[in-house]
Amino acid sequence: VEEGIVPGGGVALLKCVKGIDGLKLEGDEAIGAGIVKRALESPIRQIAENAGVDGAVVCEKVRGMKYGEGYDALTGEYCNLLERGIVDPVKVARTALENAASIAGLLLTTEALVSEIPEEKEEPAPGGGGGMGGMY
């Protein structure tokens, strides 16, 4: 992998929040930093919710863990993601952040934006446990 690997499952992005917390910002900059922080937390929250657990709880627990540790949504365990092979390529994570920042900057300088009105719909039921073994 060209630029290396980082822990997957949204953990690497969550750890980036510490860099934003260290900045002394005021006004609109502080609001923008808050938006970026929420965006960085979104992947791990969504992965947890897709696994049927509370994303906020997982996010807060992983935030306090050591580097490389996180939540394995497949098993429902907190573990060392690097040892389990749950990783993301650095280049993919970096370019995703760069592209998101570029698009956000473009939207900020745009005079008008057209979007669809979001539909209000119920959240789907969380995923269930495994099925009966040996049944294909």
mmCIF file with all atom_site columns, C-alpha atoms in Angstrom:
data_model
loop_
_atom_site.group_PDB
_atom_site.id
_atom_site.type_symbol
_atom_site.label_atom_id
_atom_site.label_alt_id
_atom_site.label_comp_id
_atom_site.label_asym_id
_atom_site.label_entity_id
_atom_site.label_seq_id
_atom_site.pdbx_PDB_ins_code
_atom_site.Cartn_x
_atom_site.Cartn_y
_atom_site.Cartn_z
_atom_site.occupancy
_atom_site.B_iso_or_equiv
_atom_site.pdbx_formal_charge
_atom_site.auth_seq_id
_atom_site.auth_comp_id
_atom_site.auth_asym_id
_atom_site.auth_atom_id
_atom_site.pdbx_PDB_model_num
ATOM 1   C CA . VAL A 1 1   ? 0.000   0.000   0.000  1.00 0.00 ? 1   VAL A CA 1
ATOM 2   C CA . GLU A 1 2   ? 1.560   3.220   -1.221 1.00 0.00 ? 2   GLU A CA 1
ATOM 3   C CA . GLU A 1 3   ? 1.238   5.442   1.881  1.00 0.00 ? 3   GLU A CA 1
ATOM 4   C CA . GLY A 1 4   ? 0.700   2.811   4.566  1.00 0.00 ? 4   GLY A CA 1
ATOM 5   C CA . ILE A 1 5   ? -2.317  1.732   6.577  1.00 0.00 ? 5   ILE A CA 1
ATOM 6   C CA . VAL A 1 6   ? -4.296  3.031   9.544  1.00 0.00 ? 6   VAL A CA 1
ATOM 7   C CA . PRO A 1 7   ? -6.871  1.356   11.789 1.00 0.00 ? 7   PRO A CA 1
ATOM 8   C CA . GLY A 1 8   ? -10.138 0.914   9.885  1.00 0.00 ? 8   GLY A CA 1
ATOM 9   C CA . GLY A 1 9   ? -13.746 1.073   10.943 1.00 0.00 ? 9   GLY A CA 1
ATOM 10  C CA . GLY A 1 10  ? -13.705 4.869   11.151 1.00 0.00 ? 10  GLY A CA 1
ATOM 11  C CA . VAL A 1 11  ? -11.184 4.853   14.007 1.00 0.00 ? 11  VAL A CA 1
ATOM 12  C CA . ALA A 1 12  ? -8.473  6.771   12.130 1.00 0.00 ? 12  ALA A CA 1
ATOM 13  C CA . LEU A 1 13  ? -10.932 9.537   11.257 1.00 0.00 ? 13  LEU A CA 1
ATOM 14  C CA . LEU A 1 14  ? -12.189 9.656   14.847 1.00 0.00 ? 14  LEU A CA 1
ATOM 15  C CA . LYS A 1 15  ? -8.619  10.083  16.098 1.00 0.00 ? 15  LYS A CA 1
ATOM 16  C CA . CYS A 1 16  ? -8.271  13.145  13.810 1.00 0.00 ? 16  CYS A CA 1
ATOM 17  C CA . VAL A 1 17  ? -10.762 14.952  16.053 1.00 0.00 ? 17  VAL A CA 1
ATOM 18  C CA . LYS A 1 18  ? -7.990  15.433  18.648 1.00 0.00 ? 18  LYS A CA 1
ATOM 19  C CA . GLY A 1 19  ? -6.136  17.656  16.174 1.00 0.00 ? 19  GLY A CA 1
ATOM 20  C CA . ILE A 1 20  ? -9.179  19.892  15.814 1.00 0.00 ? 20  ILE A CA 1
ATOM 21  C CA . ASP A 1 21  ? -9.749  20.018  19.577 1.00 0.00 ? 21  ASP A CA 1
ATOM 22  C CA . GLY A 1 22  ? -6.275  21.527  20.000 1.00 0.00 ? 22  GLY A CA 1
ATOM 23  C CA . LEU A 1 23  ? -7.084  24.559  17.828 1.00 0.00 ? 23  LEU A CA 1
ATOM 24  C CA . LYS A 1 24  ? -8.094  27.883  19.388 1.00 0.00 ? 24  LYS A CA 1
ATOM 25  C CA . LEU A 1 25  ? -10.969 29.051  17.212 1.00 0.00 ? 25  LEU A CA 1
ATOM 26  C CA . GLU A 1 26  ? -13.752 31.596  17.595 1.00 0.00 ? 26  GLU A CA 1
ATOM 27  C CA . GLY A 1 27  ? -16.960 32.466  15.793 1.00 0.00 ? 27  GLY A CA 1
ATOM 28  C CA . ASP A 1 28  ? -17.533 30.969  12.363 1.00 0.00 ? 28  ASP A CA 1
ATOM 29  C CA . GLU A 1 29  ? -14.246 29.058  12.499 1.00 0.00 ? 29  GLU A CA 1
ATOM 30  C CA . ALA A 1 30  ? -15.362 27.286  15.683 1.00 0.00 ? 30  ALA A CA 1
ATOM 31  C CA . ILE A 1 31  ? -18.701 26.435  14.056 1.00 0.00 ? 31  ILE A CA 1
ATOM 32  C CA . GLY A 1 32  ? -16.899 25.055  10.997 1.00 0.00 ? 32  GLY A CA 1
ATOM 33  C CA . ALA A 1 33  ? -14.567 23.007  13.197 1.00 0.00 ? 33  ALA A CA 1
ATOM 34  C CA . GLY A 1 34  ? -17.601 21.548  14.979 1.00 0.00 ? 34  GLY A CA 1
ATOM 35  C CA . ILE A 1 35  ? -19.083 20.508  11.645 1.00 0.00 ? 35  ILE A CA 1
ATOM 36  C CA . VAL A 1 36  ? -15.817 18.836  10.631 1.00 0.00 ? 36  VAL A CA 1
ATOM 37  C CA . LYS A 1 37  ? -15.644 17.016  13.975 1.00 0.00 ? 37  LYS A CA 1
ATOM 38  C CA . ARG A 1 38  ? -19.160 15.636  13.523 1.00 0.00 ? 38  ARG A CA 1
ATOM 39  C CA . ALA A 1 39  ? -18.263 14.543  9.997  1.00 0.00 ? 39  ALA A CA 1
ATOM 40  C CA . LEU A 1 40  ? -15.155 12.730  11.255 1.00 0.00 ? 40  LEU A CA 1
ATOM 41  C CA . GLU A 1 41  ? -17.252 10.887  13.854 1.00 0.00 ? 41  GLU A CA 1
ATOM 42  C CA . SER A 1 42  ? -19.937 9.863   11.354 1.00 0.00 ? 42  SER A CA 1
ATOM 43  C CA . PRO A 1 43  ? -18.267 6.757   9.849  1.00 0.00 ? 43  PRO A CA 1
ATOM 44  C CA . ILE A 1 44  ? -17.738 4.968   13.170 1.00 0.00 ? 44  ILE A CA 1
ATOM 45  C CA . ARG A 1 45  ? -21.221 5.929   14.364 1.00 0.00 ? 45  ARG A CA 1
ATOM 46  C CA . GLN A 1 46  ? -22.818 4.622   11.162 1.00 0.00 ? 46  GLN A CA 1
ATOM 47  C CA . ILE A 1 47  ? -20.847 1.368   11.244 1.00 0.00 ? 47  ILE A CA 1
ATOM 48  C CA . ALA A 1 48  ? -21.970 0.782   14.843 1.00 0.00 ? 48  ALA A CA 1
ATOM 49  C CA . GLU A 1 49  ? -25.600 1.619   14.070 1.00 0.00 ? 49  GLU A CA 1
ATOM 50  C CA . ASN A 1 50  ? -25.540 -0.693  11.050 1.00 0.00 ? 50  ASN A CA 1
ATOM 51  C CA . ALA A 1 51  ? -24.391 -3.430  13.446 1.00 0.00 ? 51  ALA A CA 1
ATOM 52  C CA . GLY A 1 52  ? -27.387 -2.728  15.705 1.00 0.00 ? 52  GLY A CA 1
ATOM 53  C CA . VAL A 1 53  ? -25.645 -0.871  18.542 1.00 0.00 ? 53  VAL A CA 1
ATOM 54  C CA . ASP A 1 54  ? -25.701 2.758   19.677 1.00 0.00 ? 54  ASP A CA 1
ATOM 55  C CA . GLY A 1 55  ? -23.186 4.683   17.575 1.00 0.00 ? 55  GLY A CA 1
ATOM 56  C CA . ALA A 1 56  ? -22.701 7.414   20.188 1.00 0.00 ? 56  ALA A CA 1
ATOM 57  C CA . VAL A 1 57  ? -21.723 4.869   22.844 1.00 0.00 ? 57  VAL A CA 1
ATOM 58  C CA . VAL A 1 58  ? -19.229 3.142   20.541 1.00 0.00 ? 58  VAL A CA 1
ATOM 59  C CA . CYS A 1 59  ? -17.805 6.493   19.440 1.00 0.00 ? 59  CYS A CA 1
ATOM 60  C CA . GLU A 1 60  ? -17.177 7.658   23.005 1.00 0.00 ? 60  GLU A CA 1
ATOM 61  C CA . LYS A 1 61  ? -15.667 4.347   24.102 1.00 0.00 ? 61  LYS A CA 1
ATOM 62  C CA . VAL A 1 62  ? -13.307 4.185   21.102 1.00 0.00 ? 62  VAL A CA 1
ATOM 63  C CA . ARG A 1 63  ? -12.327 7.837   21.609 1.00 0.00 ? 63  ARG A CA 1
ATOM 64  C CA . GLY A 1 64  ? -10.672 6.869   24.906 1.00 0.00 ? 64  GLY A CA 1
ATOM 65  C CA . MET A 1 65  ? -8.877  3.782   23.585 1.00 0.00 ? 65  MET A CA 1
ATOM 66  C CA . LYS A 1 66  ? -5.232  3.473   22.540 1.00 0.00 ? 66  LYS A CA 1
ATOM 67  C CA . TYR A 1 67  ? -4.095  3.871   18.942 1.00 0.00 ? 67  TYR A CA 1
ATOM 68  C CA . GLY A 1 68  ? -5.059  0.866   16.832 1.00 0.00 ? 68  GLY A CA 1
ATOM 69  C CA . GLU A 1 69  ? -7.909  -0.222  19.080 1.00 0.00 ? 69  GLU A CA 1
ATOM 70  C CA . GLY A 1 70  ? -11.547 0.086   18.104 1.00 0.00 ? 70  GLY A CA 1
ATOM 71  C CA . TYR A 1 71  ? -14.870 -1.647  17.544 1.00 0.00 ? 71  TYR A CA 1
ATOM 72  C CA . ASP A 1 72  ? -15.165 -4.789  15.424 1.00 0.00 ? 72  ASP A CA 1
ATOM 73  C CA . ALA A 1 73  ? -18.739 -4.574  14.130 1.00 0.00 ? 73  ALA A CA 1
ATOM 74  C CA . LEU A 1 74  ? -18.660 -8.170  12.890 1.00 0.00 ? 74  LEU A CA 1
ATOM 75  C CA . THR A 1 75  ? -18.045 -9.670  16.331 1.00 0.00 ? 75  THR A CA 1
ATOM 76  C CA . GLY A 1 76  ? -19.315 -6.807  18.505 1.00 0.00 ? 76  GLY A CA 1
ATOM 77  C CA . GLU A 1 77  ? -15.991 -6.693  20.361 1.00 0.00 ? 77  GLU A CA 1
ATOM 78  C CA . TYR A 1 78  ? -13.551 -3.925  21.164 1.00 0.00 ? 78  TYR A CA 1
ATOM 79  C CA . CYS A 1 79  ? -10.117 -5.060  20.043 1.00 0.00 ? 79  CYS A CA 1
ATOM 80  C CA . ASN A 1 80  ? -6.881  -4.163  18.289 1.00 0.00 ? 80  ASN A CA 1
ATOM 81  C CA . LEU A 1 81  ? -8.070  -3.542  14.740 1.00 0.00 ? 81  LEU A CA 1
ATOM 82  C CA . LEU A 1 82  ? -4.584  -3.723  13.251 1.00 0.00 ? 82  LEU A CA 1
ATOM 83  C CA . GLU A 1 83  ? -4.103  -7.246  14.609 1.00 0.00 ? 83  GLU A CA 1
ATOM 84  C CA . ARG A 1 84  ? -7.492  -8.308  13.207 1.00 0.00 ? 84  ARG A CA 1
ATOM 85  C CA . GLY A 1 85  ? -6.686  -6.865  9.799  1.00 0.00 ? 85  GLY A CA 1
ATOM 86  C CA . ILE A 1 86  ? -9.360  -4.167  9.953  1.00 0.00 ? 86  ILE A CA 1
ATOM 87  C CA . VAL A 1 87  ? -7.425  -1.421  8.211  1.00 0.00 ? 87  VAL A CA 1
ATOM 88  C CA . ASP A 1 88  ? -7.804  1.435   5.741  1.00 0.00 ? 88  ASP A CA 1
ATOM 89  C CA . PRO A 1 89  ? -5.151  2.598   3.279  1.00 0.00 ? 89  PRO A CA 1
ATOM 90  C CA . VAL A 1 90  ? -3.825  6.023   4.307  1.00 0.00 ? 90  VAL A CA 1
ATOM 91  C CA . LYS A 1 91  ? -4.070  7.308   0.749  1.00 0.00 ? 91  LYS A CA 1
ATOM 92  C CA . VAL A 1 92  ? -7.795  6.507   0.579  1.00 0.00 ? 92  VAL A CA 1
ATOM 93  C CA . ALA A 1 93  ? -8.555  8.199   3.912  1.00 0.00 ? 93  ALA A CA 1
ATOM 94  C CA . ARG A 1 94  ? -6.411  11.234  3.058  1.00 0.00 ? 94  ARG A CA 1
ATOM 95  C CA . THR A 1 95  ? -7.896  11.792  -0.390 1.00 0.00 ? 95  THR A CA 1
ATOM 96  C CA . ALA A 1 96  ? -11.436 11.347  0.968  1.00 0.00 ? 96  ALA A CA 1
ATOM 97  C CA . LEU A 1 97  ? -10.785 14.130  3.485  1.00 0.00 ? 97  LEU A CA 1
ATOM 98  C CA . GLU A 1 98  ? -9.158  16.357  0.869  1.00 0.00 ? 98  GLU A CA 1
ATOM 99  C CA . ASN A 1 99  ? -12.052 15.871  -1.564 1.00 0.00 ? 99  ASN A CA 1
ATOM 100 C CA . ALA A 1 100 ? -14.655 16.514  1.135  1.00 0.00 ? 100 ALA A CA 1
ATOM 101 C CA . ALA A 1 101 ? -12.892 19.739  2.137  1.00 0.00 ? 101 ALA A CA 1
ATOM 102 C CA . SER A 1 102 ? -12.677 20.813  -1.496 1.00 0.00 ? 102 SER A CA 1
ATOM 103 C CA . ILE A 1 103 ? -16.391 20.249  -2.068 1.00 0.00 ? 103 ILE A CA 1
ATOM 104 C CA . ALA A 1 104 ? -17.278 22.036  1.176  1.00 0.00 ? 104 ALA A CA 1
ATOM 105 C CA . GLY A 1 105 ? -15.201 25.027  0.056  1.00 0.00 ? 105 GLY A CA 1
ATOM 106 C CA . LEU A 1 106 ? -16.953 25.011  -3.301 1.00 0.00 ? 106 LEU A CA 1
ATOM 107 C CA . LEU A 1 107 ? -20.373 24.979  -1.624 1.00 0.00 ? 107 LEU A CA 1
ATOM 108 C CA . LEU A 1 108 ? -19.394 27.893  0.613  1.00 0.00 ? 108 LEU A CA 1
ATOM 109 C CA . THR A 1 109 ? -18.535 30.046  -2.396 1.00 0.00 ? 109 THR A CA 1
ATOM 110 C CA . THR A 1 110 ? -21.640 29.081  -4.382 1.00 0.00 ? 110 THR A CA 1
ATOM 111 C CA . GLU A 1 111 ? -24.460 31.625  -4.460 1.00 0.00 ? 111 GLU A CA 1
ATOM 112 C CA . ALA A 1 112 ? -27.264 29.083  -4.833 1.00 0.00 ? 112 ALA A CA 1
ATOM 113 C CA . LEU A 1 113 ? -27.699 25.381  -4.223 1.00 0.00 ? 113 LEU A CA 1
ATOM 114 C CA . VAL A 1 114 ? -30.519 23.062  -5.272 1.00 0.00 ? 114 VAL A CA 1
ATOM 115 C CA . SER A 1 115 ? -31.320 19.950  -3.262 1.00 0.00 ? 115 SER A CA 1
ATOM 116 C CA . GLU A 1 116 ? -34.184 17.566  -2.625 1.00 0.00 ? 116 GLU A CA 1
ATOM 117 C CA . ILE A 1 117 ? -36.414 17.888  0.407  1.00 0.00 ? 117 ILE A CA 1
ATOM 118 C CA . PRO A 1 118 ? -35.529 14.950  2.678  1.00 0.00 ? 118 PRO A CA 1
ATOM 119 C CA . GLU A 1 119 ? -38.258 12.393  3.229  1.00 0.00 ? 119 GLU A CA 1
ATOM 120 C CA . GLU A 1 120 ? -39.144 11.518  6.784  1.00 0.00 ? 120 GLU A CA 1
ATOM 121 C CA . LYS A 1 121 ? -39.014 7.767   7.141  1.00 0.00 ? 121 LYS A CA 1
ATOM 122 C CA . GLU A 1 122 ? -38.538 5.283   9.936  1.00 0.00 ? 122 GLU A CA 1
ATOM 123 C CA . GLU A 1 123 ? -35.128 3.840   10.585 1.00 0.00 ? 123 GLU A CA 1
ATOM 124 C CA . PRO A 1 124 ? -34.884 0.176   9.594  1.00 0.00 ? 124 PRO A CA 1
ATOM 125 C CA . ALA A 1 125 ? -34.707 -2.449  12.320 1.00 0.00 ? 125 ALA A CA 1
ATOM 126 C CA . PRO A 1 126 ? -31.148 -3.189  13.460 1.00 0.00 ? 126 PRO A CA 1
ATOM 127 C CA . GLY A 1 127 ? -29.460 -6.318  12.132 1.00 0.00 ? 127 GLY A CA 1
ATOM 128 C CA . GLY A 1 128 ? -30.242 -9.539  13.921 1.00 0.00 ? 128 GLY A CA 1
ATOM 129 C CA . GLY A 1 129 ? -27.996 -12.302 15.106 1.00 0.00 ? 129 GLY A CA 1
ATOM 130 C CA . GLY A 1 130 ? -26.626 -15.026 12.902 1.00 0.00 ? 130 GLY A CA 1
ATOM 131 C CA . GLY A 1 131 ? -28.862 -17.641 11.354 1.00 0.00 ? 131 GLY A CA 1
ATOM 132 C CA . MET A 1 132 ? -28.913 -21.354 11.960 1.00 0.00 ? 132 MET A CA 1
ATOM 133 C CA . GLY A 1 133 ? -25.617 -22.984 11.111 1.00 0.00 ? 133 GLY A CA 1
ATOM 134 C CA . GLY A 1 134 ? -25.328 -25.230 8.072  1.00 0.00 ? 134 GLY A CA 1
ATOM 135 C CA . MET A 1 135 ? -28.310 -23.718 6.248  1.00 0.00 ? 135 MET A CA 1
ATOM 136 C CA . TYR A 1 136 ? -27.466 -22.333 2.828  1.00 0.00 ? 136 TYR A CA 1
#
